[in-house]
PDB file of C-alpha atoms in Angstrom:
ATOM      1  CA  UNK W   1      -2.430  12.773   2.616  1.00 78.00           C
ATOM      2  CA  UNK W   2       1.178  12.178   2.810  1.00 83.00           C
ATOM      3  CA  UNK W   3       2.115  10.153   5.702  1.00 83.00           C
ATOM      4  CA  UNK W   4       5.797  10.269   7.536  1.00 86.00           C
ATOM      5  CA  UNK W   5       6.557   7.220   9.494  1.00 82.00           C
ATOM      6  CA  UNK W   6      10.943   5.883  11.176  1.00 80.00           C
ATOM      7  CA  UNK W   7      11.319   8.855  13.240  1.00 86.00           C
ATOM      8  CA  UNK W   8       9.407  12.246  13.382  1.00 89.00           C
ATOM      9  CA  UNK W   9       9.315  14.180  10.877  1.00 91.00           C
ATOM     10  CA  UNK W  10      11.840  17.311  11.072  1.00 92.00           C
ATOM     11  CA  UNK W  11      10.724  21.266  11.227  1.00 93.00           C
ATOM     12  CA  UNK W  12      12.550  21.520   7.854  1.00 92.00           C
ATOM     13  CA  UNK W  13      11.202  18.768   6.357  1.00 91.00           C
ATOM     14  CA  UNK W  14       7.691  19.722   6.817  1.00 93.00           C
ATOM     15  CA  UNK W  15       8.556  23.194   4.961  1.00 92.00           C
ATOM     16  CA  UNK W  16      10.177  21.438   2.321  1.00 90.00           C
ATOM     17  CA  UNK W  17       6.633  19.559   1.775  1.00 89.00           C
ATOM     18  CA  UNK W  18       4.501  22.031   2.029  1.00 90.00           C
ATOM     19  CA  UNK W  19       6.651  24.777  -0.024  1.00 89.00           C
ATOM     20  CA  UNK W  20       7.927  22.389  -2.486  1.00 84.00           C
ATOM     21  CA  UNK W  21       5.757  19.048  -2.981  1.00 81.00           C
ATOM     22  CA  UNK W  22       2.189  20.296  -2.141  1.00 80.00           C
ATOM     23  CA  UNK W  23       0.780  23.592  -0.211  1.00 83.00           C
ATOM     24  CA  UNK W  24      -2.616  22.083   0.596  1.00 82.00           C
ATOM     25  CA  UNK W  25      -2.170  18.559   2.330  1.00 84.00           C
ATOM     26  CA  UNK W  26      -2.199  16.512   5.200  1.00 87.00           C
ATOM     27  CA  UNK W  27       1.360  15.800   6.069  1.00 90.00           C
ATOM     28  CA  UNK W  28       1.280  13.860   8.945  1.00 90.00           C
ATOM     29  CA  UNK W  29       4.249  12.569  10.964  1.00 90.00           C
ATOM     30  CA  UNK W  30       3.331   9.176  12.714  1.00 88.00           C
ATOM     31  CA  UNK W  31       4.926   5.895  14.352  1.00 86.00           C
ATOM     32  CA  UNK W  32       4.060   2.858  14.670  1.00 76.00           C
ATOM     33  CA  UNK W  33       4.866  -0.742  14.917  1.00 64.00           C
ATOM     34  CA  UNK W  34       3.868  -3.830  12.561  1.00 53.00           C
ATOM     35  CA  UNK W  35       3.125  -5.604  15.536  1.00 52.00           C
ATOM     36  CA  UNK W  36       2.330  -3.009  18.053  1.00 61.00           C
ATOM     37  CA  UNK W  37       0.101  -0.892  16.192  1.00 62.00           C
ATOM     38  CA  UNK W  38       0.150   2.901  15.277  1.00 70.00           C
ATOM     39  CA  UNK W  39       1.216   5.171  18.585  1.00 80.00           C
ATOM     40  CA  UNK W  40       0.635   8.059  16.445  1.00 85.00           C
ATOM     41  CA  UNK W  41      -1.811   7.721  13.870  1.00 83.00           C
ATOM     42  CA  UNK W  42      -2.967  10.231  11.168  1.00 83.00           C
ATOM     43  CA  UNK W  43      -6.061  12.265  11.607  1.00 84.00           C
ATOM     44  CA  UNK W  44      -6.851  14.229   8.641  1.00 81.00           C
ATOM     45  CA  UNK W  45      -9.615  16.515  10.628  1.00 84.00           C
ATOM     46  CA  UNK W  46      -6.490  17.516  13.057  1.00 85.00           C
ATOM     47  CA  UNK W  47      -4.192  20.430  12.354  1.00 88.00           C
ATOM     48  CA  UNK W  48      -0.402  19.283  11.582  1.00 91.00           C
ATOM     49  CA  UNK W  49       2.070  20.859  13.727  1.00 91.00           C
ATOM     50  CA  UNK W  50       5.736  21.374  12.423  1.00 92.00           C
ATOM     51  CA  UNK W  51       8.197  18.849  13.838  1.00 90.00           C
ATOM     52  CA  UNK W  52       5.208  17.204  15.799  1.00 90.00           C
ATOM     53  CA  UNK W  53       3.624  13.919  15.595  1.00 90.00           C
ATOM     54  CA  UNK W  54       0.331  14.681  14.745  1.00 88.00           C
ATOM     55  CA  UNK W  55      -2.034  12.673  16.766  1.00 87.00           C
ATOM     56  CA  UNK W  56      -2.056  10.028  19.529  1.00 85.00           C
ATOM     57  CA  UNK W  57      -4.006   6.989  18.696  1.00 82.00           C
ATOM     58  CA  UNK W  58      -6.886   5.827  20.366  1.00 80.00           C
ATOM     59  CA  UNK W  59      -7.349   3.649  22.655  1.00 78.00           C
ATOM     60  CA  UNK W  60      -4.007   3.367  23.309  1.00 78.00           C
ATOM     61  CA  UNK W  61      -1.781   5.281  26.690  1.00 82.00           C
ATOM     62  CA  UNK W  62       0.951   7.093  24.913  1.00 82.00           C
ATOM     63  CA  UNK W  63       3.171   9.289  26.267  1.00 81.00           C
ATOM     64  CA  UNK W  64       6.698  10.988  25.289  1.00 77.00           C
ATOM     65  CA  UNK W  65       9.225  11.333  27.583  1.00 74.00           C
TER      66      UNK W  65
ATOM     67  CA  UNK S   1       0.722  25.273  11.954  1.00 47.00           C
ATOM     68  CA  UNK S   2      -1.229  24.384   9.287  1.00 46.00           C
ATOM     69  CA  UNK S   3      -4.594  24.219   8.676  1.00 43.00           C
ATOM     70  CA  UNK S   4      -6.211  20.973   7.964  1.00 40.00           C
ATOM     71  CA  UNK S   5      -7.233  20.661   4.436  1.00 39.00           C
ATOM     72  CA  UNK S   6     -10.447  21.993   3.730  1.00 34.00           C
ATOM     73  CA  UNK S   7     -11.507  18.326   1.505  1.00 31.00           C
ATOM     74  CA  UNK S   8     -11.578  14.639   2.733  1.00 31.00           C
ATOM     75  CA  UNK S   9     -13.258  12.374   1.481  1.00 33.00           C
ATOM     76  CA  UNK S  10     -16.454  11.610   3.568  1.00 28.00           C
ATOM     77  CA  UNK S  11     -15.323   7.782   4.367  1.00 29.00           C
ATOM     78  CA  UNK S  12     -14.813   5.337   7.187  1.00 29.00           C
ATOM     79  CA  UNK S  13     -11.819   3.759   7.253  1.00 31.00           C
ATOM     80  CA  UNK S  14     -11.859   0.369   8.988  1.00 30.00           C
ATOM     81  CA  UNK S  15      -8.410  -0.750  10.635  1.00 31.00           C
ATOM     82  CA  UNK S  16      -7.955  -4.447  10.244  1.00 30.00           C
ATOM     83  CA  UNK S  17      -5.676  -6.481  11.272  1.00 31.00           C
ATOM     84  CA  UNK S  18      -5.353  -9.493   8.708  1.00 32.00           C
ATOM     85  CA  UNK S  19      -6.282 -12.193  10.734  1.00 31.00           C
ATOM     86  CA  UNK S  20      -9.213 -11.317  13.182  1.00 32.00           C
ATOM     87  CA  UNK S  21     -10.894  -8.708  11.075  1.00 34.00           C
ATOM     88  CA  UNK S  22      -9.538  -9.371   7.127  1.00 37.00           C
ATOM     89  CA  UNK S  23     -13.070 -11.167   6.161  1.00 40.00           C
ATOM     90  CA  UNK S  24     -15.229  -7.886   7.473  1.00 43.00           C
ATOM     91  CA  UNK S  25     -12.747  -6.022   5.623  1.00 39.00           C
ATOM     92  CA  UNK S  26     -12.913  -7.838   2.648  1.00 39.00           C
ATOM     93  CA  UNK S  27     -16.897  -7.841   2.821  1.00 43.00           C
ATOM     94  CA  UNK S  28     -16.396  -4.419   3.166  1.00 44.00           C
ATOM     95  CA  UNK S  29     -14.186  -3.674   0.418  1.00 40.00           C
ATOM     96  CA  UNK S  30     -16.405  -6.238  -2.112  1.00 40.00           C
ATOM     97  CA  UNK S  31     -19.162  -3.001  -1.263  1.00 45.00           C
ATOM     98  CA  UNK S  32     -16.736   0.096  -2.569  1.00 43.00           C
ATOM     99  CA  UNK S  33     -16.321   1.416  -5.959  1.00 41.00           C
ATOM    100  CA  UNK S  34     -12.520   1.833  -5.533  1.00 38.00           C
ATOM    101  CA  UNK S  35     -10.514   3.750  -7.645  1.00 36.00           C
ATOM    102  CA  UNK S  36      -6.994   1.421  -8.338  1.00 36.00           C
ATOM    103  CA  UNK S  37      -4.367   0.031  -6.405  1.00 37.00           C
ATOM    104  CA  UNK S  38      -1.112   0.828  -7.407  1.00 35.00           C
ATOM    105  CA  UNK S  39       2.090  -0.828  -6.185  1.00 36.00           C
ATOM    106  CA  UNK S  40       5.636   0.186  -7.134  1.00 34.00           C
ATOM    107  CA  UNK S  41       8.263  -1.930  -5.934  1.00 35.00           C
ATOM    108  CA  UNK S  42      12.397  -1.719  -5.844  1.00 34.00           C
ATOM    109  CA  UNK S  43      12.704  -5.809  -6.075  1.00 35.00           C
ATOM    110  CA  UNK S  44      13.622  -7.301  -8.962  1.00 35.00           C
ATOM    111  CA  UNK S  45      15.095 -10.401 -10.172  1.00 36.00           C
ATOM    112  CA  UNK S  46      18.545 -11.005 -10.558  1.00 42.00           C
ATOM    113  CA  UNK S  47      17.875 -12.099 -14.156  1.00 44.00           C
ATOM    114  CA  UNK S  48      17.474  -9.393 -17.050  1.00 45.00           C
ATOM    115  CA  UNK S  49      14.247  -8.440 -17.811  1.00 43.00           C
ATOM    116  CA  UNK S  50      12.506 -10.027 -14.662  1.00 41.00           C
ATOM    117  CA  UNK S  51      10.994  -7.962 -12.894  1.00 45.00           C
ATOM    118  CA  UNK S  52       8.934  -8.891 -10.142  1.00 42.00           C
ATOM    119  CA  UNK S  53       5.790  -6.359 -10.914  1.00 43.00           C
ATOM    120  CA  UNK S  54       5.922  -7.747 -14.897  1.00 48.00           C
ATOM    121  CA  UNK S  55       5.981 -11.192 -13.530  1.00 45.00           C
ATOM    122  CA  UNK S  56       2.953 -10.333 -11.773  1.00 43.00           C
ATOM    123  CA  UNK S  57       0.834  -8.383 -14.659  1.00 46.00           C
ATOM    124  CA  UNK S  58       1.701 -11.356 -16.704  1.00 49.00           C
ATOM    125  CA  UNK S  59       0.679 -14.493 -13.975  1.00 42.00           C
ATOM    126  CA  UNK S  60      -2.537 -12.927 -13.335  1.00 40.00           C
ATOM    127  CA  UNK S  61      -3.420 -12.481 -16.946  1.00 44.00           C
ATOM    128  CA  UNK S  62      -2.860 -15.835 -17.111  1.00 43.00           C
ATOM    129  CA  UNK S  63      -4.236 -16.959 -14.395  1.00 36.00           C
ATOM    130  CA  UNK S  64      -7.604 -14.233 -14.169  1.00 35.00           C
ATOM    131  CA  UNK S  65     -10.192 -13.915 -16.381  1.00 37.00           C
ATOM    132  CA  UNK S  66     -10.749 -10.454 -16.017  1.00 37.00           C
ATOM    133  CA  UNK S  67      -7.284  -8.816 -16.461  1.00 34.00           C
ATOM    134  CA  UNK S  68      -5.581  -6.395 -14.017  1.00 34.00           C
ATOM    135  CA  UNK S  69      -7.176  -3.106 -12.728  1.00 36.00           C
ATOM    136  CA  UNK S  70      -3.759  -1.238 -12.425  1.00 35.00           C
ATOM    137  CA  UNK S  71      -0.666  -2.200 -12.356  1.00 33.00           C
ATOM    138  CA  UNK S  72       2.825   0.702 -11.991  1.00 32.00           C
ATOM    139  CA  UNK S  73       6.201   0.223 -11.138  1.00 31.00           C
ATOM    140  CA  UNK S  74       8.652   2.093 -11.250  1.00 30.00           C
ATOM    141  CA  UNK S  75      11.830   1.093 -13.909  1.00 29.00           C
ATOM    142  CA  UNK S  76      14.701   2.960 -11.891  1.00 28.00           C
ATOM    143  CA  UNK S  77      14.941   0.573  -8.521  1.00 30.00           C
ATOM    144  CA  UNK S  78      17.547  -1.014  -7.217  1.00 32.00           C
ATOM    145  CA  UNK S  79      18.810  -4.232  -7.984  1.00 31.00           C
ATOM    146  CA  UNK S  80      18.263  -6.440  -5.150  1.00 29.00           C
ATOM    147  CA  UNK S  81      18.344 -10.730  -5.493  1.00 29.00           C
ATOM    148  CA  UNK S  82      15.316 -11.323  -3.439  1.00 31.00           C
ATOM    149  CA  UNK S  83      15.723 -14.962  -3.463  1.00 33.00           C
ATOM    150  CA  UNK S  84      18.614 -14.967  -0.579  1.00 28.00           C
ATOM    151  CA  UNK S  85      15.567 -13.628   1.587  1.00 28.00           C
ATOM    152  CA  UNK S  86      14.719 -16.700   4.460  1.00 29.00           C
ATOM    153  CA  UNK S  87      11.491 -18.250   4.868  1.00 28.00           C
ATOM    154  CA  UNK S  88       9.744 -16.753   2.522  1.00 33.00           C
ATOM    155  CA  UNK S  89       7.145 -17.963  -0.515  1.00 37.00           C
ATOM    156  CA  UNK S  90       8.395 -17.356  -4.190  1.00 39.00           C
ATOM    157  CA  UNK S  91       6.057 -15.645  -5.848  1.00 38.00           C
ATOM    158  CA  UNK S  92       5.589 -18.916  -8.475  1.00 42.00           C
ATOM    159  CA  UNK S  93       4.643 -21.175  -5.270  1.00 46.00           C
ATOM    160  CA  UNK S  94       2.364 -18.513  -4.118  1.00 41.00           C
ATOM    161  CA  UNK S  95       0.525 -18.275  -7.672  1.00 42.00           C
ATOM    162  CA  UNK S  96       0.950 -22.233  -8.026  1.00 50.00           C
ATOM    163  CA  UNK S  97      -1.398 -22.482  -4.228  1.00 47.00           C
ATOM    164  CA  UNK S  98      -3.941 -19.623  -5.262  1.00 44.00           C
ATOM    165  CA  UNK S  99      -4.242 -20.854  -8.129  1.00 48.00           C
ATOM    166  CA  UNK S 100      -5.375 -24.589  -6.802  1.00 51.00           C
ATOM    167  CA  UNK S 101      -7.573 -23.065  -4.354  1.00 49.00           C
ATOM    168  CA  UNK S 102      -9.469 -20.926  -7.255  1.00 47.00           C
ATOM    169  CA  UNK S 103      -9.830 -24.255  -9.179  1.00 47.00           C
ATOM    170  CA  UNK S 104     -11.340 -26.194  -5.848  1.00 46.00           C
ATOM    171  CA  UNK S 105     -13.680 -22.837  -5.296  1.00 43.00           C
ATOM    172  CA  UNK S 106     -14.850 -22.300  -8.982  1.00 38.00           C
ATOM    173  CA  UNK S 107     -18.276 -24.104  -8.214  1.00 33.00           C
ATOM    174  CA  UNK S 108     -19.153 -20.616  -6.599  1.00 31.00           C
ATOM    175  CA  UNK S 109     -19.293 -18.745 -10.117  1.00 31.00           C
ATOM    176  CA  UNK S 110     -21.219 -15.713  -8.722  1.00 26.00           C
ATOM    177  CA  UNK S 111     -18.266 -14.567  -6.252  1.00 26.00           C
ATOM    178  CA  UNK S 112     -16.037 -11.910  -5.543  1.00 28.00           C
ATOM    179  CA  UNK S 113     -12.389 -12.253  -7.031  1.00 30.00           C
ATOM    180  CA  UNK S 114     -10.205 -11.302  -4.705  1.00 31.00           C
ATOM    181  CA  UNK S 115      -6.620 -12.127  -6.218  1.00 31.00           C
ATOM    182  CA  UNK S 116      -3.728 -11.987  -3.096  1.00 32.00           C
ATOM    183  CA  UNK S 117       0.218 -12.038  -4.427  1.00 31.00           C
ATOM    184  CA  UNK S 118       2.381 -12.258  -2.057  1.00 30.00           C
ATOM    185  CA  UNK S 119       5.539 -11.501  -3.013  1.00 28.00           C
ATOM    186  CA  UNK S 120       8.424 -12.446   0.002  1.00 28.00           C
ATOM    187  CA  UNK S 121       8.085 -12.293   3.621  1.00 28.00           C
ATOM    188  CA  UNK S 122      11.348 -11.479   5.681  1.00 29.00           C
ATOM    189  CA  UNK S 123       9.482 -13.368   8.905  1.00 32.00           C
ATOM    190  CA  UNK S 124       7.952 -16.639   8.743  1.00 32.00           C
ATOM    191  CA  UNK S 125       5.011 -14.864  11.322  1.00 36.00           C
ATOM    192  CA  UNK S 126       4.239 -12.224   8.710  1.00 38.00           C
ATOM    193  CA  UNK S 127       4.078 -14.912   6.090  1.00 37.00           C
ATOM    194  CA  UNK S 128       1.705 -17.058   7.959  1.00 37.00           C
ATOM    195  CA  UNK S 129      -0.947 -14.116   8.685  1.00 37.00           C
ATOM    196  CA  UNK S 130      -0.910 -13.346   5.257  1.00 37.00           C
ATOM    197  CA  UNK S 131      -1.698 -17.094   4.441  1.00 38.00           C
ATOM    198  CA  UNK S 132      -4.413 -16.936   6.900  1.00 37.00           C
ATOM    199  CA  UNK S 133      -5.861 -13.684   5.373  1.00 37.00           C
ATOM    200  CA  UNK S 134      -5.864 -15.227   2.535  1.00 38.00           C
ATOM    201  CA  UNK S 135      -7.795 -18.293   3.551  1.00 36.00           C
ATOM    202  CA  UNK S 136     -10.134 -15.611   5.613  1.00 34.00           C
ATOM    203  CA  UNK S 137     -11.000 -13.810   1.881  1.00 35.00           C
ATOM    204  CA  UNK S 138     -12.056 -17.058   0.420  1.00 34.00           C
ATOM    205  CA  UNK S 139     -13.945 -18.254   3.335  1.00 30.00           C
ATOM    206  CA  UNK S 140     -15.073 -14.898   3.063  1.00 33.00           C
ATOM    207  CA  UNK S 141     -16.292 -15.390  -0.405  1.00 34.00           C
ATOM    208  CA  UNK S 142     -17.669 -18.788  -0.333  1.00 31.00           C
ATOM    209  CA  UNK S 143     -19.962 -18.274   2.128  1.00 34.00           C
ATOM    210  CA  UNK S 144     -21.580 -14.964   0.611  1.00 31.00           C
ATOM    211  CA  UNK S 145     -21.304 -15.110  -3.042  1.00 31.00           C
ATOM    212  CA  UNK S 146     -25.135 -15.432  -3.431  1.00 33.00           C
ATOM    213  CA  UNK S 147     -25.175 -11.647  -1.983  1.00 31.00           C
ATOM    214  CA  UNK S 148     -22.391 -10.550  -4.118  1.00 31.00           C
ATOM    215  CA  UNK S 149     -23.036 -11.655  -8.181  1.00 26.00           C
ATOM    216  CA  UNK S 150     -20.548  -9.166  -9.453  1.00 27.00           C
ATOM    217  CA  UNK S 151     -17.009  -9.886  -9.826  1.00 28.00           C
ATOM    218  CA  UNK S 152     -14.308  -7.799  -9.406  1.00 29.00           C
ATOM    219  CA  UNK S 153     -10.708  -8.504  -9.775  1.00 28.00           C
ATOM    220  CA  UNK S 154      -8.068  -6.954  -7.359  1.00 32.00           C
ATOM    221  CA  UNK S 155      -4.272  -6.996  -7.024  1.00 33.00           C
ATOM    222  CA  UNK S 156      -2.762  -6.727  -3.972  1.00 36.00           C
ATOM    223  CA  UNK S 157       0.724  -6.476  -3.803  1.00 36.00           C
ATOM    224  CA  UNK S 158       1.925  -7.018  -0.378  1.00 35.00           C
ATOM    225  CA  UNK S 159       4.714  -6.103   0.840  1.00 35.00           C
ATOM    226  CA  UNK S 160       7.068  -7.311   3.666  1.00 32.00           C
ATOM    227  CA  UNK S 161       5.199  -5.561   6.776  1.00 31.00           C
ATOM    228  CA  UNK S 162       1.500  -6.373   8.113  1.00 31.00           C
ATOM    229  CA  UNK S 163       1.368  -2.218   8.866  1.00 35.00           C
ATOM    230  CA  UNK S 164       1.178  -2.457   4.426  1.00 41.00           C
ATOM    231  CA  UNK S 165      -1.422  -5.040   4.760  1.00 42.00           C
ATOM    232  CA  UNK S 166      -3.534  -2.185   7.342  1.00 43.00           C
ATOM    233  CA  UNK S 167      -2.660   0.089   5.149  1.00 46.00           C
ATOM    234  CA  UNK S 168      -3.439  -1.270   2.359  1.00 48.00           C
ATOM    235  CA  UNK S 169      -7.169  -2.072   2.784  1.00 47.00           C
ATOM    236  CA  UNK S 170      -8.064   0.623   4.948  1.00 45.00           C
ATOM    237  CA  UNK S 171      -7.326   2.690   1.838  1.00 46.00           C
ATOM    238  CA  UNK S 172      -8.919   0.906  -0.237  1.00 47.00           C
ATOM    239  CA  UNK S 173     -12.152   0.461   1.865  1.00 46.00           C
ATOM    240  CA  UNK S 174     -11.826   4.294   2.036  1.00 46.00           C
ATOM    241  CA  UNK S 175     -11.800   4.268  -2.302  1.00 44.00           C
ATOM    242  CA  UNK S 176      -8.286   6.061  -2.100  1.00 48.00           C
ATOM    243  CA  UNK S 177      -5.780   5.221  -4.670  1.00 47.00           C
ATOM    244  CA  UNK S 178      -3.255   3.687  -2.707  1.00 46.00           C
ATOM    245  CA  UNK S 179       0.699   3.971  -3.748  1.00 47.00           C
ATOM    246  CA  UNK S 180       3.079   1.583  -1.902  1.00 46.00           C
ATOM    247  CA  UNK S 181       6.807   2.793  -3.503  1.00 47.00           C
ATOM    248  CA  UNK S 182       9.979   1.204  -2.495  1.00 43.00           C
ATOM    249  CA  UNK S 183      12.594   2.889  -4.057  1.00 45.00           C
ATOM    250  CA  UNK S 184      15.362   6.026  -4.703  1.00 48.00           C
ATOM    251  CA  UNK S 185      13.767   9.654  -4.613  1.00 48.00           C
ATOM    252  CA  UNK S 186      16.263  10.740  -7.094  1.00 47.00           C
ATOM    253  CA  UNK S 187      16.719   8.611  -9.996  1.00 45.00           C
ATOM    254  CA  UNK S 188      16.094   8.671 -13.108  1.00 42.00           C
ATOM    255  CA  UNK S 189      13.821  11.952 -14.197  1.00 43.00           C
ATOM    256  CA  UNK S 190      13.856  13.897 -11.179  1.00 44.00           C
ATOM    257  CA  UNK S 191      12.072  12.409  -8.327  1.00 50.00           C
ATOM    258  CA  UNK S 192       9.028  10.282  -7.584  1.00 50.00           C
ATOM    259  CA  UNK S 193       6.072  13.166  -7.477  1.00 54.00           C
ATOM    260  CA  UNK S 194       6.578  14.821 -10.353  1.00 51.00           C
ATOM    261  CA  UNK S 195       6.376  11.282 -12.134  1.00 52.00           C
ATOM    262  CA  UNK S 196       3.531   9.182 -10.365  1.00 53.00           C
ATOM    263  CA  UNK S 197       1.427  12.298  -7.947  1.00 58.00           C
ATOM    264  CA  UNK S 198       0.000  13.484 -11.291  1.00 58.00           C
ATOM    265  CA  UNK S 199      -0.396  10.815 -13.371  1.00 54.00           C
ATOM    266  CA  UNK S 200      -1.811   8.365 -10.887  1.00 50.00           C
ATOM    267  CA  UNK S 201      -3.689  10.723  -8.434  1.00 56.00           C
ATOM    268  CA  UNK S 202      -3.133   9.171  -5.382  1.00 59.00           C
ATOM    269  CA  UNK S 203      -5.036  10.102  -1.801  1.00 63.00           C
ATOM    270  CA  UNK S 204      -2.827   8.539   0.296  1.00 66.00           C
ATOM    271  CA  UNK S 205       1.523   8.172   0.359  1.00 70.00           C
ATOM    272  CA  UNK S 206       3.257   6.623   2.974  1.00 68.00           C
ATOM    273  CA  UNK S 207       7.050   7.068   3.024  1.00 73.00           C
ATOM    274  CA  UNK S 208       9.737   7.814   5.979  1.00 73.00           C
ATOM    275  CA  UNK S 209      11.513  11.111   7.129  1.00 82.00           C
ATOM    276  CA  UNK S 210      14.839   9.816   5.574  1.00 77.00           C
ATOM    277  CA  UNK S 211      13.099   9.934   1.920  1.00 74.00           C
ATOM    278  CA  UNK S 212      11.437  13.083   2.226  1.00 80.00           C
ATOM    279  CA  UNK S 213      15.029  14.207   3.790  1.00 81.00           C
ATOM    280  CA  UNK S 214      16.759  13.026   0.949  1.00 75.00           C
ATOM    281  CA  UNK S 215      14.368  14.759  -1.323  1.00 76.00           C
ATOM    282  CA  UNK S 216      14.917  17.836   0.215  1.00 81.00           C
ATOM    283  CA  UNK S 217      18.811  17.904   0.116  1.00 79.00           C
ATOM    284  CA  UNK S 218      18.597  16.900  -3.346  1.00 74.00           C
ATOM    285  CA  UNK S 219      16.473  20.410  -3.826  1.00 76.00           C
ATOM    286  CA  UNK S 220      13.621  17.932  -5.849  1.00 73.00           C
ATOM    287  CA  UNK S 221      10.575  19.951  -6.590  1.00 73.00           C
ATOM    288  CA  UNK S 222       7.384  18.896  -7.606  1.00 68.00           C
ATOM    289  CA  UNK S 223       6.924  19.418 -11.102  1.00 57.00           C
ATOM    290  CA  UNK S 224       3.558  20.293 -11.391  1.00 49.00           C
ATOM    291  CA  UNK S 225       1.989  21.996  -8.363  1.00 41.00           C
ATOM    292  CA  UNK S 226      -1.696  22.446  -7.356  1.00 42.00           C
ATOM    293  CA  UNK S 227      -3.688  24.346  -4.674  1.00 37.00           C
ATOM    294  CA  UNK S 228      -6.289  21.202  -4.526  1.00 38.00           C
ATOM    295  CA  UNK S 229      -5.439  18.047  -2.671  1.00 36.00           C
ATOM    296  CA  UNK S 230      -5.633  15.355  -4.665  1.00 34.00           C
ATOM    297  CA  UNK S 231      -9.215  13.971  -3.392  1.00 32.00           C
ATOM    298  CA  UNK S 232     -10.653  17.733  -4.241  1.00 26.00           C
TER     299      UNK S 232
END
């Protein structure tokens, strides 16, 4: 599992992972805060979407805008 | 879209945060057969030969019975004086206070080692829940070493964020090898995962979009690929 966190992850930087780094894992763009918490946490049983965050967190009311 | 990989590990992975939760965490982790904990860093001292990680490998030897599980840095990192960081615990003062707290605990001989280095906090708050975690793991330990007779040395190398600390022993309560790297994609022999994905085998790697950006402008390739994650 190779976990992105600072901003999202861009559409071309998820095909440079999987084409060049590694075909078959879980690349998963997330964000966070030390003190906050993860917002967008990584779910290895959920697909990966290019350019997405991958999963909200639970528990937690998050919403972009 | 991408399908989710077809192998994970079948694991709970406990999020803690260090001061509330750290001693269930720790009892937890005392129960795992982990693989290793590997920690790369970019610090080192100003001083030639220095190195933070080497100082580390070499305190613990002296100051453990049972030497290090793993320890891996990386030799091409940037030169950074970590001393002119504020409010933060030099590595030698941190050593100097485990170390007194081991001798006042080593009536308990049937306990679970859990060795903490804490290398330098940028905020005095993050340095103070690390301080208390680390009085959690050996209230944690005193109390239940009759359950526990085995003893099992750790390093943990934290880092300057509590999100490492999370990080940190939620993969290692899930027995992933965890990497924490600090340091230039491009140096040296070609990039970080052609170096450290093979050798060590890690499950889990945290970075940020700017390093896998700057990997992919620098056109770095992995140099060995395979079709199986790394947990297969």
């Amino acid at each position: 599992m190779i976990l992105s966190t600072g901003s999202p992850l861009a559409p071309e930087s998820f095909d440079y992972v999987y084409d060049a780094v590694m075909d078959a894992v879980c690349l998963s763009s997330i964000s966070g805060h030390r003190h906050h918490g993860r917002l967008a946490t990584p779910i290895p049983s959920c697909p990966v979407y290019r350019g997405e965050l991958q999963c909200r967190s639970l528990g937690i009311a998050v919403r972009s805008f | 879209m991408r399908p989710s990989p077809p192998c994970r590990r079948a694991s709970s992975v406990v999020l803690a945060r260090p001061i509330s939760a750290s001693t269930g965490v720790v009892e937890r982790f005392a129960r795992s057969s982990r693989r290793c904990c590997s920690a790369a860093d970019g610090y080192r001292l100003p001083r030639p030969g220095a190195r933070t990680l080497e100082r580390v490998a070499k305190s613990s030897s002296a100051c453990c019975r049972d030497p290090l599980r793993k320890a891996w840095w990386s030799s091409w990192t940037r030169n950074v004086d970590v001393y002119d960081v504020p409010k933060a615990v030099r590595l030698d003062e941190w050593l100097r206070r485990y170390t007194a707290a081991t001798s006042r605990s080593r009536s308990c001989r049937s306990t679970t080692r859990v060795h903490l280095f804490h290398l330098r906090h940028p905020a005095s708050r993050s340095a103070s829940c690390t301080a208390r975690a680390a009085r959690c793991c050996r209230t944690s330990r005193c109390t239940s070493c009759s359950r526990r007779p085995a003893r099992r040395p750790l390093l943990l190398f934290l880092h300057h964020q509590l999100g490492v600390w999370n990080l940190l022993f939620a993969g290692l309560c899930a027995e992933a090898s965890v990497m924490l790297y600090d340091g230039c994609p491009s140096r040296a022999t070609g990039g970080f995962f052609s170096i450290a994905a093979d050798q060590e085998r890690f499950t889990h790697f945290g970075t940020s979009a700017k390093y896998l950006d700057a990997m992919a402008k620098r056109g770095l390739r992995r140099a060995t690929r395979t079709s199986s994650p790394p947990c297969a």
